[in-house]
Amino acid sequence: MSITSIDVLRHGKVVTPDLFCAASNEPLSAVGWQQLRQATHAYKPDQILCSPSWRCLQFAKELSTEQTLPLHIEPRIQEMNFGDWIGKSTQELWATDPTGLQQLWTDPLSFTAPQGESMLAFIHRVQAAWNDVTRLYAGQRILLVTHSGVIRVLLAQTLGINYAQTLRFELGYGQAVRFHVYADHTSSVYGLGLEQLRC
C-alpha cells in the first residue's frame, strides 16, 4: 500500500521574541535559521510547500535551492489571521483583551480574531489544502514549512480530537510532526516534536 509521508515543520524562532503572532514580514533570527538547518540537514523530500510568511519562505527558498527541490508557495497553510493581535505580545493581549484570549484557549471553535479570521474559516482552509496536497503528491515525501496553528489543525483532524485538546502538545520552533497518509485517505501521526528529520 502506497504511503505518503508529510513532514510538517514549524518555522524557527523569529527576530522579535515573545510575539503572540508575528507579522508576515517578520524574519527568522539567527537561532531560527540554526533550528531549521539542523532539522533538515540529513533530509531530502520530493517537494517543498510553504506558507508565504517570510519566516517560512526564507528558509524554504534556501533549502529548495541547495537541494534542487521544487518549491510551491501555498497560501492556505499560512497562520490564522489574528487581525489586530498581529505583532502584539501575549502579555499585552492579557492586559487589553483577556476575554478574547480566554475564549481562544477554552472555546477556540467559536473564536474570531478582532478584525481577523474565524477559527472555523482557518480550519476549513487548512483542511482544504491538506486534501489537495495528499491527492496531488500521493506516494511522495513532502515537506510543509508552516506555523503551529496549522500543525494543530492537522493533529486534531488526524487524531480525531478537538482543536482545544491540541493545545496540550508542545510545538517548539523548528520542530516537526510526521504524518503518514494511506491509500484509503486515512492518516496517522508517525512522529511528534521531531528536531531532526530523516528520510
PDB file of C-alpha atoms in Angstrom:
ATOM      1  CA  MET A   1       0.000   0.000   0.000  1.00  0.00           C
ATOM      2  CA  SER A   2       1.398   3.375  -1.061  1.00  0.00           C
ATOM      3  CA  ILE A   3       2.184   5.730   1.823  1.00  0.00           C
ATOM      4  CA  THR A   4       2.521   9.492   1.546  1.00  0.00           C
ATOM      5  CA  SER A   5       4.908  10.879   4.139  1.00  0.00           C
ATOM      6  CA  ILE A   6       4.257  14.509   5.067  1.00  0.00           C
ATOM      7  CA  ASP A   7       6.624  16.303   7.421  1.00  0.00           C
ATOM      8  CA  VAL A   8       5.076  19.470   8.786  1.00  0.00           C
ATOM      9  CA  LEU A   9       7.832  21.746  10.080  1.00  0.00           C
ATOM     10  CA  ARG A  10       7.209  24.776  12.244  1.00  0.00           C
ATOM     11  CA  HIS A  11       9.273  27.825  11.321  1.00  0.00           C
ATOM     12  CA  GLY A  12      12.229  28.753  13.513  1.00  0.00           C
ATOM     13  CA  LYS A  13      12.415  31.441  16.161  1.00  0.00           C
ATOM     14  CA  VAL A  14      11.816  34.950  14.824  1.00  0.00           C
ATOM     15  CA  VAL A  15      13.834  38.144  15.348  1.00  0.00           C
ATOM     16  CA  THR A  16      11.286  39.780  17.654  1.00  0.00           C
ATOM     17  CA  PRO A  17      10.762  37.441  20.629  1.00  0.00           C
ATOM     18  CA  ASP A  18       7.541  36.815  22.582  1.00  0.00           C
ATOM     19  CA  LEU A  19       5.074  37.859  19.893  1.00  0.00           C
ATOM     20  CA  PHE A  20       1.651  36.261  20.090  1.00  0.00           C
ATOM     21  CA  CYS A  21       1.593  36.190  16.291  1.00  0.00           C
ATOM     22  CA  ALA A  22       4.325  37.701  14.147  1.00  0.00           C
ATOM     23  CA  ALA A  23       3.602  39.834  11.110  1.00  0.00           C
ATOM     24  CA  SER A  24       4.017  38.094   7.752  1.00  0.00           C
ATOM     25  CA  ASN A  25       7.250  40.010   7.070  1.00  0.00           C
ATOM     26  CA  GLU A  26       8.886  39.118  10.411  1.00  0.00           C
ATOM     27  CA  PRO A  27      12.233  37.433   9.609  1.00  0.00           C
ATOM     28  CA  LEU A  28      13.914  34.471  11.230  1.00  0.00           C
ATOM     29  CA  SER A  29      16.505  35.082  13.922  1.00  0.00           C
ATOM     30  CA  ALA A  30      19.976  33.533  13.773  1.00  0.00           C
ATOM     31  CA  VAL A  31      18.701  30.896  16.210  1.00  0.00           C
ATOM     32  CA  GLY A  32      15.706  30.265  13.954  1.00  0.00           C
ATOM     33  CA  TRP A  33      17.946  29.628  10.956  1.00  0.00           C
ATOM     34  CA  GLN A  34      20.041  27.242  13.038  1.00  0.00           C
ATOM     35  CA  GLN A  35      16.964  25.340  14.224  1.00  0.00           C
ATOM     36  CA  LEU A  36      15.665  24.781  10.696  1.00  0.00           C
ATOM     37  CA  ARG A  37      19.030  23.866   9.213  1.00  0.00           C
ATOM     38  CA  GLN A  38      19.592  21.357  11.995  1.00  0.00           C
ATOM     39  CA  ALA A  39      16.137  19.852  11.444  1.00  0.00           C
ATOM     40  CA  THR A  40      16.755  19.237   7.736  1.00  0.00           C
ATOM     41  CA  HIS A  41      20.496  18.739   7.269  1.00  0.00           C
ATOM     42  CA  ALA A  42      20.157  14.955   6.732  1.00  0.00           C
ATOM     43  CA  TYR A  43      16.847  15.100   4.887  1.00  0.00           C
ATOM     44  CA  LYS A  44      15.681  15.423   1.292  1.00  0.00           C
ATOM     45  CA  PRO A  45      11.960  15.421   0.467  1.00  0.00           C
ATOM     46  CA  ASP A  46      10.489  15.197  -3.022  1.00  0.00           C
ATOM     47  CA  GLN A  47       8.663  18.506  -2.787  1.00  0.00           C
ATOM     48  CA  ILE A  48       8.528  21.557  -0.504  1.00  0.00           C
ATOM     49  CA  LEU A  49       5.363  23.505   0.180  1.00  0.00           C
ATOM     50  CA  CYS A  50       5.455  26.551   2.396  1.00  0.00           C
ATOM     51  CA  SER A  51       3.482  29.396   3.868  1.00  0.00           C
ATOM     52  CA  PRO A  52       4.071  32.768   2.193  1.00  0.00           C
ATOM     53  CA  SER A  53       5.057  34.279   5.554  1.00  0.00           C
ATOM     54  CA  TRP A  54       8.679  35.391   5.426  1.00  0.00           C
ATOM     55  CA  ARG A  55       9.680  33.306   8.472  1.00  0.00           C
ATOM     56  CA  CYS A  56       8.752  30.179   6.484  1.00  0.00           C
ATOM     57  CA  LEU A  57       9.611  31.261   2.951  1.00  0.00           C
ATOM     58  CA  GLN A  58      13.158  32.469   3.709  1.00  0.00           C
ATOM     59  CA  PHE A  59      14.278  29.018   4.746  1.00  0.00           C
ATOM     60  CA  ALA A  60      12.181  27.092   2.213  1.00  0.00           C
ATOM     61  CA  LYS A  61      13.837  29.020  -0.625  1.00  0.00           C
ATOM     62  CA  GLU A  62      17.287  28.237   0.727  1.00  0.00           C
ATOM     63  CA  LEU A  63      16.545  24.517   1.091  1.00  0.00           C
ATOM     64  CA  SER A  64      14.936  24.370  -2.348  1.00  0.00           C
ATOM     65  CA  THR A  65      17.963  25.987  -3.967  1.00  0.00           C
ATOM     66  CA  GLU A  66      20.568  23.929  -2.107  1.00  0.00           C
ATOM     67  CA  GLN A  67      18.891  20.598  -2.851  1.00  0.00           C
ATOM     68  CA  THR A  68      17.390  21.500  -6.239  1.00  0.00           C
ATOM     69  CA  LEU A  69      13.884  20.749  -4.995  1.00  0.00           C
ATOM     70  CA  PRO A  70      10.602  22.064  -6.336  1.00  0.00           C
ATOM     71  CA  LEU A  71       9.038  24.712  -4.095  1.00  0.00           C
ATOM     72  CA  HIS A  72       5.374  25.677  -4.060  1.00  0.00           C
ATOM     73  CA  ILE A  73       4.044  28.595  -2.017  1.00  0.00           C
ATOM     74  CA  GLU A  74       0.698  27.551  -0.534  1.00  0.00           C
ATOM     75  CA  PRO A  75      -1.253  30.498   0.955  1.00  0.00           C
ATOM     76  CA  ARG A  76      -3.725  28.170   2.676  1.00  0.00           C
ATOM     77  CA  ILE A  77      -1.068  26.949   5.129  1.00  0.00           C
ATOM     78  CA  GLN A  78      -0.193  30.367   6.500  1.00  0.00           C
ATOM     79  CA  GLU A  79      -1.038  31.085  10.124  1.00  0.00           C
ATOM     80  CA  MET A  80      -4.531  32.094  11.186  1.00  0.00           C
ATOM     81  CA  ASN A  81      -5.120  35.795  10.521  1.00  0.00           C
ATOM     82  CA  PHE A  82      -5.216  37.268  14.031  1.00  0.00           C
ATOM     83  CA  GLY A  83      -6.127  40.744  12.787  1.00  0.00           C
ATOM     84  CA  ASP A  84      -5.492  43.400  15.438  1.00  0.00           C
ATOM     85  CA  TRP A  85      -3.482  40.936  17.545  1.00  0.00           C
ATOM     86  CA  ILE A  86      -0.693  40.553  14.983  1.00  0.00           C
ATOM     87  CA  GLY A  87       2.610  41.915  16.233  1.00  0.00           C
ATOM     88  CA  LYS A  88       1.491  42.145  19.868  1.00  0.00           C
ATOM     89  CA  SER A  89       2.892  40.196  22.784  1.00  0.00           C
ATOM     90  CA  THR A  90       0.837  37.773  24.851  1.00  0.00           C
ATOM     91  CA  GLN A  91       1.414  39.998  27.892  1.00  0.00           C
ATOM     92  CA  GLU A  92      -0.034  42.960  26.035  1.00  0.00           C
ATOM     93  CA  LEU A  93      -3.076  40.959  24.969  1.00  0.00           C
ATOM     94  CA  TRP A  94      -3.680  39.757  28.534  1.00  0.00           C
ATOM     95  CA  ALA A  95      -3.799  43.425  29.521  1.00  0.00           C
ATOM     96  CA  THR A  96      -6.030  44.606  26.671  1.00  0.00           C
ATOM     97  CA  ASP A  97      -8.217  41.623  25.706  1.00  0.00           C
ATOM     98  CA  PRO A  98      -8.165  38.897  28.375  1.00  0.00           C
ATOM     99  CA  THR A  99     -11.662  37.725  27.409  1.00  0.00           C
ATOM    100  CA  GLY A 100     -10.603  37.099  23.821  1.00  0.00           C
ATOM    101  CA  LEU A 101      -7.512  35.175  24.863  1.00  0.00           C
ATOM    102  CA  GLN A 102      -9.500  33.081  27.306  1.00  0.00           C
ATOM    103  CA  GLN A 103     -12.001  32.219  24.587  1.00  0.00           C
ATOM    104  CA  LEU A 104      -9.211  31.176  22.232  1.00  0.00           C
ATOM    105  CA  TRP A 105      -7.847  28.716  24.811  1.00  0.00           C
ATOM    106  CA  THR A 106     -11.138  27.366  26.153  1.00  0.00           C
ATOM    107  CA  ASP A 107     -13.593  27.578  23.244  1.00  0.00           C
ATOM    108  CA  PRO A 108     -11.494  28.056  20.100  1.00  0.00           C
ATOM    109  CA  LEU A 109     -14.160  26.944  17.632  1.00  0.00           C
ATOM    110  CA  SER A 110     -16.273  29.997  18.492  1.00  0.00           C
ATOM    111  CA  PHE A 111     -13.286  32.377  18.387  1.00  0.00           C
ATOM    112  CA  THR A 112     -12.828  35.103  15.792  1.00  0.00           C
ATOM    113  CA  ALA A 113      -9.809  37.353  15.976  1.00  0.00           C
ATOM    114  CA  PRO A 114     -10.568  41.087  16.186  1.00  0.00           C
ATOM    115  CA  GLN A 115     -10.622  42.275  12.554  1.00  0.00           C
ATOM    116  CA  GLY A 116      -9.288  38.856  11.660  1.00  0.00           C
ATOM    117  CA  GLU A 117     -10.258  35.340  10.655  1.00  0.00           C
ATOM    118  CA  SER A 118     -12.598  32.999  12.462  1.00  0.00           C
ATOM    119  CA  MET A 119     -11.201  29.742  13.778  1.00  0.00           C
ATOM    120  CA  LEU A 120     -13.705  27.787  11.687  1.00  0.00           C
ATOM    121  CA  ALA A 121     -12.623  29.554   8.483  1.00  0.00           C
ATOM    122  CA  PHE A 122      -8.989  28.879   9.364  1.00  0.00           C
ATOM    123  CA  ILE A 123      -9.631  25.180   9.970  1.00  0.00           C
ATOM    124  CA  HIS A 124     -11.565  24.823   6.722  1.00  0.00           C
ATOM    125  CA  ARG A 125      -8.817  26.390   4.583  1.00  0.00           C
ATOM    126  CA  VAL A 126      -6.074  24.256   6.183  1.00  0.00           C
ATOM    127  CA  GLN A 127      -8.113  21.086   5.700  1.00  0.00           C
ATOM    128  CA  ALA A 128      -8.791  22.016   2.060  1.00  0.00           C
ATOM    129  CA  ALA A 129      -5.051  22.485   1.485  1.00  0.00           C
ATOM    130  CA  TRP A 130      -4.321  19.133   3.155  1.00  0.00           C
ATOM    131  CA  ASN A 131      -6.853  17.344   0.964  1.00  0.00           C
ATOM    132  CA  ASP A 132      -5.247  18.775  -2.173  1.00  0.00           C
ATOM    133  CA  VAL A 133      -1.684  18.016  -1.023  1.00  0.00           C
ATOM    134  CA  THR A 134      -2.464  14.384  -0.176  1.00  0.00           C
ATOM    135  CA  ARG A 135      -4.171  13.944  -3.552  1.00  0.00           C
ATOM    136  CA  LEU A 136      -1.593  15.715  -5.731  1.00  0.00           C
ATOM    137  CA  TYR A 137       1.501  14.235  -4.094  1.00  0.00           C
ATOM    138  CA  ALA A 138       0.302  10.744  -3.234  1.00  0.00           C
ATOM    139  CA  GLY A 139       3.152   8.330  -2.558  1.00  0.00           C
ATOM    140  CA  GLN A 140       5.774  11.064  -2.156  1.00  0.00           C
ATOM    141  CA  ARG A 141       7.702  12.559   0.763  1.00  0.00           C
ATOM    142  CA  ILE A 142       6.530  16.147   1.255  1.00  0.00           C
ATOM    143  CA  LEU A 143       7.837  18.920   3.486  1.00  0.00           C
ATOM    144  CA  LEU A 144       5.396  21.595   4.635  1.00  0.00           C
ATOM    145  CA  VAL A 145       7.052  24.645   6.225  1.00  0.00           C
ATOM    146  CA  THR A 146       4.355  26.348   8.220  1.00  0.00           C
ATOM    147  CA  HIS A 147       3.057  27.523  11.628  1.00  0.00           C
ATOM    148  CA  SER A 148       1.971  25.995  14.922  1.00  0.00           C
ATOM    149  CA  GLY A 149      -1.734  26.718  14.368  1.00  0.00           C
ATOM    150  CA  VAL A 150      -1.694  24.829  11.081  1.00  0.00           C
ATOM    151  CA  ILE A 151       0.011  21.872  12.733  1.00  0.00           C
ATOM    152  CA  ARG A 152      -2.655  21.834  15.461  1.00  0.00           C
ATOM    153  CA  VAL A 153      -5.442  21.690  12.868  1.00  0.00           C
ATOM    154  CA  LEU A 154      -3.762  18.678  11.241  1.00  0.00           C
ATOM    155  CA  LEU A 155      -3.189  16.953  14.585  1.00  0.00           C
ATOM    156  CA  ALA A 156      -6.830  17.434  15.549  1.00  0.00           C
ATOM    157  CA  GLN A 157      -8.031  16.021  12.227  1.00  0.00           C
ATOM    158  CA  THR A 158      -5.695  13.007  12.254  1.00  0.00           C
ATOM    159  CA  LEU A 159      -6.171  12.104  15.929  1.00  0.00           C
ATOM    160  CA  GLY A 160      -9.928  12.734  15.941  1.00  0.00           C
ATOM    161  CA  ILE A 161      -9.726  15.290  18.758  1.00  0.00           C
ATOM    162  CA  ASN A 162     -10.820  18.902  19.013  1.00  0.00           C
ATOM    163  CA  TYR A 163      -8.512  21.854  18.459  1.00  0.00           C
ATOM    164  CA  ALA A 164      -8.531  22.828  22.146  1.00  0.00           C
ATOM    165  CA  GLN A 165      -7.024  19.452  23.071  1.00  0.00           C
ATOM    166  CA  THR A 166      -4.058  20.050  20.761  1.00  0.00           C
ATOM    167  CA  LEU A 167      -3.040  22.980  22.979  1.00  0.00           C
ATOM    168  CA  ARG A 168      -1.661  20.313  25.339  1.00  0.00           C
ATOM    169  CA  PHE A 169       1.014  19.458  22.773  1.00  0.00           C
ATOM    170  CA  GLU A 170       4.243  21.443  22.833  1.00  0.00           C
ATOM    171  CA  LEU A 171       5.191  22.507  19.297  1.00  0.00           C
ATOM    172  CA  GLY A 172       8.592  24.161  19.520  1.00  0.00           C
ATOM    173  CA  TYR A 173      10.264  26.368  16.963  1.00  0.00           C
ATOM    174  CA  GLY A 174      11.973  24.313  14.272  1.00  0.00           C
ATOM    175  CA  GLN A 175      10.228  21.090  15.324  1.00  0.00           C
ATOM    176  CA  ALA A 176       8.211  18.849  13.038  1.00  0.00           C
ATOM    177  CA  VAL A 177       5.333  16.401  13.061  1.00  0.00           C
ATOM    178  CA  ARG A 178       5.464  13.479  10.616  1.00  0.00           C
ATOM    179  CA  PHE A 179       2.187  12.223   9.189  1.00  0.00           C
ATOM    180  CA  HIS A 180       1.653   9.093   7.131  1.00  0.00           C
ATOM    181  CA  VAL A 181      -1.289   9.167   4.732  1.00  0.00           C
ATOM    182  CA  TYR A 182      -2.537   5.880   3.306  1.00  0.00           C
ATOM    183  CA  ALA A 183      -4.240   4.926   0.056  1.00  0.00           C
ATOM    184  CA  ASP A 184      -7.672   4.983   1.728  1.00  0.00           C
ATOM    185  CA  HIS A 185      -7.004   8.624   2.807  1.00  0.00           C
ATOM    186  CA  THR A 186      -6.696   7.777   6.492  1.00  0.00           C
ATOM    187  CA  SER A 187      -3.629   9.134   8.256  1.00  0.00           C
ATOM    188  CA  SER A 188      -1.546   8.620  11.367  1.00  0.00           C
ATOM    189  CA  VAL A 189       0.916  10.637  13.409  1.00  0.00           C
ATOM    190  CA  TYR A 190       4.269   8.920  12.960  1.00  0.00           C
ATOM    191  CA  GLY A 191       6.394  11.379  14.924  1.00  0.00           C
ATOM    192  CA  LEU A 192       5.809  14.455  17.114  1.00  0.00           C
ATOM    193  CA  GLY A 193       8.247  17.148  18.228  1.00  0.00           C
ATOM    194  CA  LEU A 194      10.951  15.956  15.824  1.00  0.00           C
ATOM    195  CA  GLU A 195      14.088  18.096  15.969  1.00  0.00           C
ATOM    196  CA  GLN A 196      15.787  16.259  13.125  1.00  0.00           C
ATOM    197  CA  LEU A 197      14.105  14.855  10.026  1.00  0.00           C
ATOM    198  CA  ARG A 198      15.455  11.800   8.224  1.00  0.00           C
ATOM    199  CA  CYS A 199      14.260  10.034   5.100  1.00  0.00           C
TER     200      CYS A 199
END
